[in-house]
mmCIF file of C-alpha atoms in Angstrom:
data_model
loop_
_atom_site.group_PDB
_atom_site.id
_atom_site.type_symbol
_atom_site.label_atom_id
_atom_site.label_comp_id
_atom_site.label_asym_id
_atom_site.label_seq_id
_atom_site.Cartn_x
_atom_site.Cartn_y
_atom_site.Cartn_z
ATOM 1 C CA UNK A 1 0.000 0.000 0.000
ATOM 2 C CA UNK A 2 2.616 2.391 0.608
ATOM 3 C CA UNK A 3 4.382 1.592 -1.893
ATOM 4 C CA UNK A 4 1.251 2.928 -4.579
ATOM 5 C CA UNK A 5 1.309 5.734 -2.715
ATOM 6 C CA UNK A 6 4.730 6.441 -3.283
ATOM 7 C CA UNK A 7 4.165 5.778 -6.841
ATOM 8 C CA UNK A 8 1.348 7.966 -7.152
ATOM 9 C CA UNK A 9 3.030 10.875 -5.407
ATOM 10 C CA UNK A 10 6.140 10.159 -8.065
ATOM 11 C CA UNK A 11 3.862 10.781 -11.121
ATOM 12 C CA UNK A 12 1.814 13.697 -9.476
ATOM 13 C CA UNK A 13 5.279 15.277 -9.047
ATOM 14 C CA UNK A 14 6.109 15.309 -12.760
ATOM 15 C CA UNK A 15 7.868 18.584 -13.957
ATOM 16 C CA UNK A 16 5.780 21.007 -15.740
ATOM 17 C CA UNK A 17 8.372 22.143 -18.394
ATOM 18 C CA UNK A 18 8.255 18.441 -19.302
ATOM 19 C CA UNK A 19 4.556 17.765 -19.593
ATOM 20 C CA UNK A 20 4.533 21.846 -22.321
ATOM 21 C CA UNK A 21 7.125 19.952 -23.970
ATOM 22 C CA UNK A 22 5.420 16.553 -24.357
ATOM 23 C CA UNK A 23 2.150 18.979 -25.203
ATOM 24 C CA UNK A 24 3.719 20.853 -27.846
ATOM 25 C CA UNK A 25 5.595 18.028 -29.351
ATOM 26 C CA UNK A 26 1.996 15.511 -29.675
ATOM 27 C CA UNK A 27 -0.090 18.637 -31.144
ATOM 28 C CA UNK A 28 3.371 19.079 -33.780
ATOM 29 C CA UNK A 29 2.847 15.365 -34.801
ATOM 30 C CA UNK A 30 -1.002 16.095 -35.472
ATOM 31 C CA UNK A 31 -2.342 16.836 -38.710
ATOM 32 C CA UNK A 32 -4.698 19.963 -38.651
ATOM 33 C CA UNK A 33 -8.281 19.461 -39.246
ATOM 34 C CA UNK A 34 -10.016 21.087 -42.216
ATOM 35 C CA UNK A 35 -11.323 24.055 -40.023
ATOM 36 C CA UNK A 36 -8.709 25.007 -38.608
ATOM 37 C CA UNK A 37 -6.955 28.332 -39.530
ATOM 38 C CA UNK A 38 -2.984 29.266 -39.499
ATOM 39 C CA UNK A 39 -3.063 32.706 -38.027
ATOM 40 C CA UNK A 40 0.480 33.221 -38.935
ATOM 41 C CA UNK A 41 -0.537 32.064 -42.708
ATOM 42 C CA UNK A 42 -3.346 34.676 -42.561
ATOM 43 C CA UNK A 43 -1.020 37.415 -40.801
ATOM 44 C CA UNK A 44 1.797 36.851 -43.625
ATOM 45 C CA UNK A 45 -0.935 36.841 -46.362
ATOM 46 C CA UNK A 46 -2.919 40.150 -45.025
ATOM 47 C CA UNK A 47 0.854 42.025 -44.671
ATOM 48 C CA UNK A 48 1.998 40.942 -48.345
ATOM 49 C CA UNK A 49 -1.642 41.713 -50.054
ATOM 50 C CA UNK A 50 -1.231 45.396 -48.732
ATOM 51 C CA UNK A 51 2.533 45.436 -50.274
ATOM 52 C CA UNK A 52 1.179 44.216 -53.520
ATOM 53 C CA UNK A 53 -1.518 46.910 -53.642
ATOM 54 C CA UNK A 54 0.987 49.640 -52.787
ATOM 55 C CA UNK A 55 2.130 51.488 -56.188
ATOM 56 C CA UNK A 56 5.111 53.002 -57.224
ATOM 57 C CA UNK A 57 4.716 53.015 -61.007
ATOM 58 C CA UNK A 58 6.070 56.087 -62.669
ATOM 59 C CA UNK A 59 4.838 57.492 -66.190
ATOM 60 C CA UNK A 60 7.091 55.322 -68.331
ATOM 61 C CA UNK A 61 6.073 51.677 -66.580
ATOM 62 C CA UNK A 62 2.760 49.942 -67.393
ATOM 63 C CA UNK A 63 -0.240 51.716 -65.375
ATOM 64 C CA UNK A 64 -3.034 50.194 -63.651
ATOM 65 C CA UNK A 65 -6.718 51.396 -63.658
ATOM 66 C CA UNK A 66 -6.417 51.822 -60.252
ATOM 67 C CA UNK A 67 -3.403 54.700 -60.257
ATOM 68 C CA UNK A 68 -3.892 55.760 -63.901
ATOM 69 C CA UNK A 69 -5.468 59.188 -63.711
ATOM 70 C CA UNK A 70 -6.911 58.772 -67.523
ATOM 71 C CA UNK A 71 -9.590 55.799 -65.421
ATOM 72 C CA UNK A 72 -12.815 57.365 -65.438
ATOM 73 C CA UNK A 73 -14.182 57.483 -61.889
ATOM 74 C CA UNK A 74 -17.973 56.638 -62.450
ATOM 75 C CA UNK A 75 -19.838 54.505 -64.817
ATOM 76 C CA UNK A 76 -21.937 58.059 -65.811
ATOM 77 C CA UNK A 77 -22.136 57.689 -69.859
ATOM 78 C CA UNK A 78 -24.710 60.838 -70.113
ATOM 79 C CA UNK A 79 -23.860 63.627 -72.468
ATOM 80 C CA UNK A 80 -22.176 66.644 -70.345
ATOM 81 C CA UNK A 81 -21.854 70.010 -70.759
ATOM 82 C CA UNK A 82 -17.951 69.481 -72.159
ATOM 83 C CA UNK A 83 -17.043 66.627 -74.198
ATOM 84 C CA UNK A 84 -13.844 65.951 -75.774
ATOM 85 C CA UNK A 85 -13.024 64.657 -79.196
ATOM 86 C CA UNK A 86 -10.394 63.010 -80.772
ATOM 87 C CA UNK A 87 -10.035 61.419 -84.488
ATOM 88 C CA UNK A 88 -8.152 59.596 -85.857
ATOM 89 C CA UNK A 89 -6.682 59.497 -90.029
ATOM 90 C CA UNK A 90 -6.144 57.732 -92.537
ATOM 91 C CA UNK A 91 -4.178 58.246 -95.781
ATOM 92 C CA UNK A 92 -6.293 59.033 -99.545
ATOM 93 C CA UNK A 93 -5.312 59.971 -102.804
ATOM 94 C CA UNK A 94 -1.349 59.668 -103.067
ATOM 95 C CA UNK A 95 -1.656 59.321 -99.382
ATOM 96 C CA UNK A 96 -0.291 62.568 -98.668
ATOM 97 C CA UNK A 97 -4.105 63.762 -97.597
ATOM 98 C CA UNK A 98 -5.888 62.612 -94.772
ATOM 99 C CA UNK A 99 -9.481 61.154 -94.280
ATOM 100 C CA UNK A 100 -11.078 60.966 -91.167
ATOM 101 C CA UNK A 101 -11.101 57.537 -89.882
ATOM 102 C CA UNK A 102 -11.772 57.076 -86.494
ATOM 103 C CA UNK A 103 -13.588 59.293 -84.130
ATOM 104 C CA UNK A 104 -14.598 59.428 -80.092
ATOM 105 C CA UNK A 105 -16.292 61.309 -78.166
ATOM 106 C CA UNK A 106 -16.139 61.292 -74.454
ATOM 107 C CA UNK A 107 -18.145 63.256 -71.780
ATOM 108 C CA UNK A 108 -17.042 65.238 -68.805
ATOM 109 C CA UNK A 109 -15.651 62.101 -66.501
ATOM 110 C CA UNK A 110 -14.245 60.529 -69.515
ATOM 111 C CA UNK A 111 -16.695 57.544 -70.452
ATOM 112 C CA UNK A 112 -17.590 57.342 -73.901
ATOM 113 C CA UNK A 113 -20.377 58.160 -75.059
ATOM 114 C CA UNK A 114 -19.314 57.740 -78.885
ATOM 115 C CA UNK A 115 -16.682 55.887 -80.635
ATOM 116 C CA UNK A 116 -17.108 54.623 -84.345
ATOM 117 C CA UNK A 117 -14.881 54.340 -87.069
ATOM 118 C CA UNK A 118 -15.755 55.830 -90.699
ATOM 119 C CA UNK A 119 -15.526 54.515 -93.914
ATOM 120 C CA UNK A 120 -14.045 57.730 -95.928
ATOM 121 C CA UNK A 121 -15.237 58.808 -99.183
ATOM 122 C CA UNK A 122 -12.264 58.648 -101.168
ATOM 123 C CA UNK A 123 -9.902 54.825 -101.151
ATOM 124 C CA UNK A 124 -7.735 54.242 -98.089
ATOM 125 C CA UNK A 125 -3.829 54.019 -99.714
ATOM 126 C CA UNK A 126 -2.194 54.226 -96.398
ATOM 127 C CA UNK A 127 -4.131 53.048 -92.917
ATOM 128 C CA UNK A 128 -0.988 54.667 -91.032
ATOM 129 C CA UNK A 129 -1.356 52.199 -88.852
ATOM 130 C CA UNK A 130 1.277 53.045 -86.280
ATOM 131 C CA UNK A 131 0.190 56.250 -85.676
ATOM 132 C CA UNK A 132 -3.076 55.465 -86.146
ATOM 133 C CA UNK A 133 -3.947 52.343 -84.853
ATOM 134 C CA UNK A 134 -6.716 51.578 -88.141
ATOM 135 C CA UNK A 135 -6.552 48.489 -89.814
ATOM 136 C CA UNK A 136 -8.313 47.154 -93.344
ATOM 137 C CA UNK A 137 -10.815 45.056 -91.131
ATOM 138 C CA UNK A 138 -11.735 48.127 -88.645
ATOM 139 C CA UNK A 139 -13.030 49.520 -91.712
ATOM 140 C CA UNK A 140 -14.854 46.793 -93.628
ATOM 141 C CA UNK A 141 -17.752 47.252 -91.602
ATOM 142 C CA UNK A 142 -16.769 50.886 -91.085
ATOM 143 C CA UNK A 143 -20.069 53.657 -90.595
ATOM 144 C CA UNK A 144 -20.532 55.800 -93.462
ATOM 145 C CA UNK A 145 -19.402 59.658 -93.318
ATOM 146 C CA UNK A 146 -22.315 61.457 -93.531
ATOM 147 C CA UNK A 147 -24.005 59.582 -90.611
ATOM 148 C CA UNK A 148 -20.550 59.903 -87.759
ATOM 149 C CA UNK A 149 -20.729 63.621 -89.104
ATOM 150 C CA UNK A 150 -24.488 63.850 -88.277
ATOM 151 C CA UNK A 151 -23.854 61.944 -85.095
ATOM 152 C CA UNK A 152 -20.985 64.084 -84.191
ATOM 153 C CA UNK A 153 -22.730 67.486 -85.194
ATOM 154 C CA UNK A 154 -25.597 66.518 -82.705
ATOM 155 C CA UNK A 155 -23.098 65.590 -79.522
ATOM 156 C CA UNK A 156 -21.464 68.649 -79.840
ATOM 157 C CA UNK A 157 -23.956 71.378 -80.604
ATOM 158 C CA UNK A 158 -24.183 73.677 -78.082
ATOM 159 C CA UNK A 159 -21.585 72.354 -75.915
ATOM 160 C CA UNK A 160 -17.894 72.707 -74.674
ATOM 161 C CA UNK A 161 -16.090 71.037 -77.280
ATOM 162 C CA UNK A 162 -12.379 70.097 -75.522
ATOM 163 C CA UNK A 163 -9.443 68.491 -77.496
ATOM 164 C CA UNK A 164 -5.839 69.079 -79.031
ATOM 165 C CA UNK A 165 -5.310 70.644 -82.241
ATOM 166 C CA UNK A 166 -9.272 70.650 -82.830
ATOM 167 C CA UNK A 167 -9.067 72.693 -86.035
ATOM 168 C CA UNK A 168 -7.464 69.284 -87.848
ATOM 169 C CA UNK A 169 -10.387 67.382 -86.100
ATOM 170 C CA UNK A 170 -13.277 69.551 -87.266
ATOM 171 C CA UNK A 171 -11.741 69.976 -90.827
ATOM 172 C CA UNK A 172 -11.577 66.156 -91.114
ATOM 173 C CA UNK A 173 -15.445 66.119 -90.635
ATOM 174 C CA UNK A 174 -16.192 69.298 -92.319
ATOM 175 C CA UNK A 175 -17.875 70.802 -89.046
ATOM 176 C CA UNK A 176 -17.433 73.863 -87.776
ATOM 177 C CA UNK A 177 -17.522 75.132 -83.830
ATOM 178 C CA UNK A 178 -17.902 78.408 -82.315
ATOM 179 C CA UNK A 179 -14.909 79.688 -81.205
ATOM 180 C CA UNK A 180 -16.264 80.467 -77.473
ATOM 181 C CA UNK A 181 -17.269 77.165 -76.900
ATOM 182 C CA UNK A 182 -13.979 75.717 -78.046
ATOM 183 C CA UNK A 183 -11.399 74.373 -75.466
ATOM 184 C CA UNK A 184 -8.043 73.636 -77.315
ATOM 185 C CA UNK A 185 -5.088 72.239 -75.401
ATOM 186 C CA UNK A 186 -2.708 73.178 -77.676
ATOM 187 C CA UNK A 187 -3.940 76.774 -77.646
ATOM 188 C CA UNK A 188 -4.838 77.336 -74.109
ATOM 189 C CA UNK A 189 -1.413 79.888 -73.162
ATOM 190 C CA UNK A 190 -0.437 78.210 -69.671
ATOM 191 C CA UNK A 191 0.424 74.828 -71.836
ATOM 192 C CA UNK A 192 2.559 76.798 -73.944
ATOM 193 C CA UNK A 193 6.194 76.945 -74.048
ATOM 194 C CA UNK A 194 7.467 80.216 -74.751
ATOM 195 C CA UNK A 195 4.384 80.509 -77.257
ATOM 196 C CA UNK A 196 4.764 77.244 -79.563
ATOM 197 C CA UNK A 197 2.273 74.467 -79.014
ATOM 198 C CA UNK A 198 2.770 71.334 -77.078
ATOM 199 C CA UNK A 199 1.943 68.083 -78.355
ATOM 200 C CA UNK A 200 -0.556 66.194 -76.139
ATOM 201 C CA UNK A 201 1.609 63.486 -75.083
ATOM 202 C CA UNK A 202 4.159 65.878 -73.920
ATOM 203 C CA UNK A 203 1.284 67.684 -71.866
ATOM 204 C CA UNK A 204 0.261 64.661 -70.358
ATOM 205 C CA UNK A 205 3.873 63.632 -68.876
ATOM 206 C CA UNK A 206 3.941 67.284 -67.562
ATOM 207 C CA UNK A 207 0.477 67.972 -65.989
ATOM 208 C CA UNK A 208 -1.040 64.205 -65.666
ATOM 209 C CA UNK A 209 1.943 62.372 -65.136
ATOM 210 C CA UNK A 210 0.756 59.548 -67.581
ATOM 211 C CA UNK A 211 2.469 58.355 -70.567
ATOM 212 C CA UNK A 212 -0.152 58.070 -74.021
ATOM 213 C CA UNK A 213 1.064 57.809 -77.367
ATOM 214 C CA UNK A 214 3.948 55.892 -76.827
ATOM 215 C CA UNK A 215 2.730 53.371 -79.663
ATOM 216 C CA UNK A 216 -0.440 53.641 -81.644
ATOM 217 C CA UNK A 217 -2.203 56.325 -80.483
ATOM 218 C CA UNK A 218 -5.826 55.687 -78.951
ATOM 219 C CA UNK A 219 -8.390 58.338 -79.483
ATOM 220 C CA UNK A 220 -10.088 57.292 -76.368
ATOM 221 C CA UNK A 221 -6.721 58.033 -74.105
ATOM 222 C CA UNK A 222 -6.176 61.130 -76.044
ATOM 223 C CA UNK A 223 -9.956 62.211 -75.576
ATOM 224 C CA UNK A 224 -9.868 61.525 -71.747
ATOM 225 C CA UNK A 225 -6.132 63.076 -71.745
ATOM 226 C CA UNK A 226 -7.551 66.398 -73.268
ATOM 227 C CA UNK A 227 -10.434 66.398 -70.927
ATOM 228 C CA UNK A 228 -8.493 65.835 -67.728
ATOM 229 C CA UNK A 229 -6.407 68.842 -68.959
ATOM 230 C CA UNK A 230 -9.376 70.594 -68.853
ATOM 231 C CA UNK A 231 -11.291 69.954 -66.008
ATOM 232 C CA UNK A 232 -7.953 70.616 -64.068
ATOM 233 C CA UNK A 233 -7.656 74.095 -65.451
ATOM 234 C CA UNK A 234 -11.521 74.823 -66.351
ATOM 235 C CA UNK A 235 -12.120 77.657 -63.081
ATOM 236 C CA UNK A 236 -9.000 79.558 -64.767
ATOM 237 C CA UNK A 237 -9.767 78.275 -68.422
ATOM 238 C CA UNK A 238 -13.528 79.791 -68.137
ATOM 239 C CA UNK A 239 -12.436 83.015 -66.522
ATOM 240 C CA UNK A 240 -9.400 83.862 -69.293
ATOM 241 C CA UNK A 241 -12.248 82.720 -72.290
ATOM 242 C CA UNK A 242 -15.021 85.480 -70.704
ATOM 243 C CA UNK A 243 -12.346 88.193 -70.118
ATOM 244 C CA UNK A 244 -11.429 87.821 -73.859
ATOM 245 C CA UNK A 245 -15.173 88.028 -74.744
ATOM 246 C CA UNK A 246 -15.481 90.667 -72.464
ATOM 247 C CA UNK A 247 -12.486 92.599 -74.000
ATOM 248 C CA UNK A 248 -14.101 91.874 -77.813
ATOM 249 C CA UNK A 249 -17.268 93.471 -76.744
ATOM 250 C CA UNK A 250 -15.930 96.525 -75.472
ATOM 251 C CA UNK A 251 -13.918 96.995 -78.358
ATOM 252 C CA UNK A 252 -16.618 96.483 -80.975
ATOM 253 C CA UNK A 253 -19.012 99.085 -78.777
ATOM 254 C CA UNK A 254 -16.085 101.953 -79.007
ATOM 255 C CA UNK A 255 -17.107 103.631 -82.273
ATOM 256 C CA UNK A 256 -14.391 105.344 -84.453
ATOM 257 C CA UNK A 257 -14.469 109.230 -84.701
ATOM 258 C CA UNK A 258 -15.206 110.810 -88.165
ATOM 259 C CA UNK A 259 -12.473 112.343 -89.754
ATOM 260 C CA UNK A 260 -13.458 115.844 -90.913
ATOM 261 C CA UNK A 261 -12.415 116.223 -94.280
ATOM 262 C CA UNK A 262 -10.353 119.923 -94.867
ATOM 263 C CA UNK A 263 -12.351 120.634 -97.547
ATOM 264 C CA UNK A 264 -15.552 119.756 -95.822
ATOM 265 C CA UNK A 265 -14.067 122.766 -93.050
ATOM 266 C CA UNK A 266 -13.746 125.473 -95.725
ATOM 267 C CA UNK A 267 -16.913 125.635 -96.982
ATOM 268 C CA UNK A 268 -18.220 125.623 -93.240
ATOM 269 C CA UNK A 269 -16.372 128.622 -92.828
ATOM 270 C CA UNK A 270 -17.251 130.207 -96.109
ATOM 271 C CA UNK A 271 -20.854 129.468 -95.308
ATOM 272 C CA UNK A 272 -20.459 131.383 -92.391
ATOM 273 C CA UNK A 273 -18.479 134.346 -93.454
ATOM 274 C CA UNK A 274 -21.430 134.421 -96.107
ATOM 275 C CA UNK A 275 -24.262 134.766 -93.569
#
């Protein structure tokens, strides 16, 4: 009997660093169960997911939606006061002229809200596809000219029209604009370097910090590149376009003084002596 007892006491007496170690070594021999979760896993994975998300990309490296500024930031497709335009050409005749053959339109956030290409009136000898971006199939079932034109004419009437070098635009769909209701970016002074034009891409780098037009150019990028510009600038845009207005009006209401003619003078004075 005393000699259980003594046994008993021996095994109740067991050290405790032993029986953690026994502990941690069984539970390291048994497999997990489906449910179970590896906090460090989920720690690690939570810590590297932010990293991943984190962006450094500068203008030159490939751009996600999420950090390019060019993303539009709804899914709003209505027609806005301002749209921007930009069209694309293609070569006719000796290829020397162009032809309009692409053309989008895109509203105030930069959705688009028209986008077609056009099947031009005269052969296609060069698609200019580098610059461009057309090729022979984008045309095949191309829209006819007269009905983008029509299109185009209805988007834009009575609206901001925004884009770069917009006189080459209009000309290739023989439209015309007012002039007050135009927004250029290659006209608009503060983008100017010691007055000579900058071309859009250049504009971009310096006030977006995005690169476009690095390959084929994409008249959707260059639309939404042109309307950024804009929206960025529009409280100073707006007040420089109504102080020239402003300035036209009050020179058109100052009416030139008539020049007396000497002759006119002597036979005042004759007629006076006379009397």
């Amino acid at each position: 009997m005393g000699t259980k007892l003594k046994k008993n006491s021996n095994k109740l007496q067991l050290n405790p660093n032993w029986a953690v170690l026994q502990k941690s070594l069984s539970d390291h021999g048994r497999r997990p169960s489906k449910h179970s979760v590896d906090h460090s896993e989920t720690l690690t994975t939570s810590i590297l997911g932010k990293r991943k998300e984190r962006s450094d990309s500068k203008p030159g490296d490939s751009q996600s939606s999420t950090n390019n500024p060019l993303t539009p930031v709804n899914d709003d497709f209505s027609l806005t006061d301002a749209v921007a335009m930009d069209c694309e050409m293609v070569g006719v005749g000796q290829g020397n002229r162009s032809a309009l053959g692409r053309v989008t339109l895109v509203n105030k956030w930069g959705n688009v809200i028209f986008d077609e290409f056009v099947r031009p009136i005269e052969r296609v000898v060069d698609f200019r596809t580098q610059i461009s971006g057309i090729r022979p199939r984008d045309l095949r079932k191309a829209k006819d000219f007269s009905m983008v034109q029509k299109k185009v004419a209805e988007f834009i009437k009575g609206r901001i029209l925004v884009g770069h070098a917009l006189r080459n635009d209009l000309k290739a769909l023989l439209l015309s604009h007012p002039k007050n209701d135009k927004r250029d970016t290659s006209e608009y002074p503060p983008f100017q370097r010691q007055g000579h034009r900058s071309a859009l891409r250049h504009l971009a780098a310096s006030f977006l910090n995005v690169e476009i037009q690095s390959g084929e150019h994409c008249p959707v990028e260059d639309a939404r590149a042109a309307m950024l510009l804009y929206e960025k600038n529009r409280k100073d845009w707006e007040k420089l376009v109504k102080d020239q207005i402003r300035l036209k009006q009050k020179q058109k209401k100052r009416k030139p003084k008539k020049k007396t003619k000497q002759g006119d003078d002597l036979h005042d004075n004759d007629a006076t002596t006379a009397t």
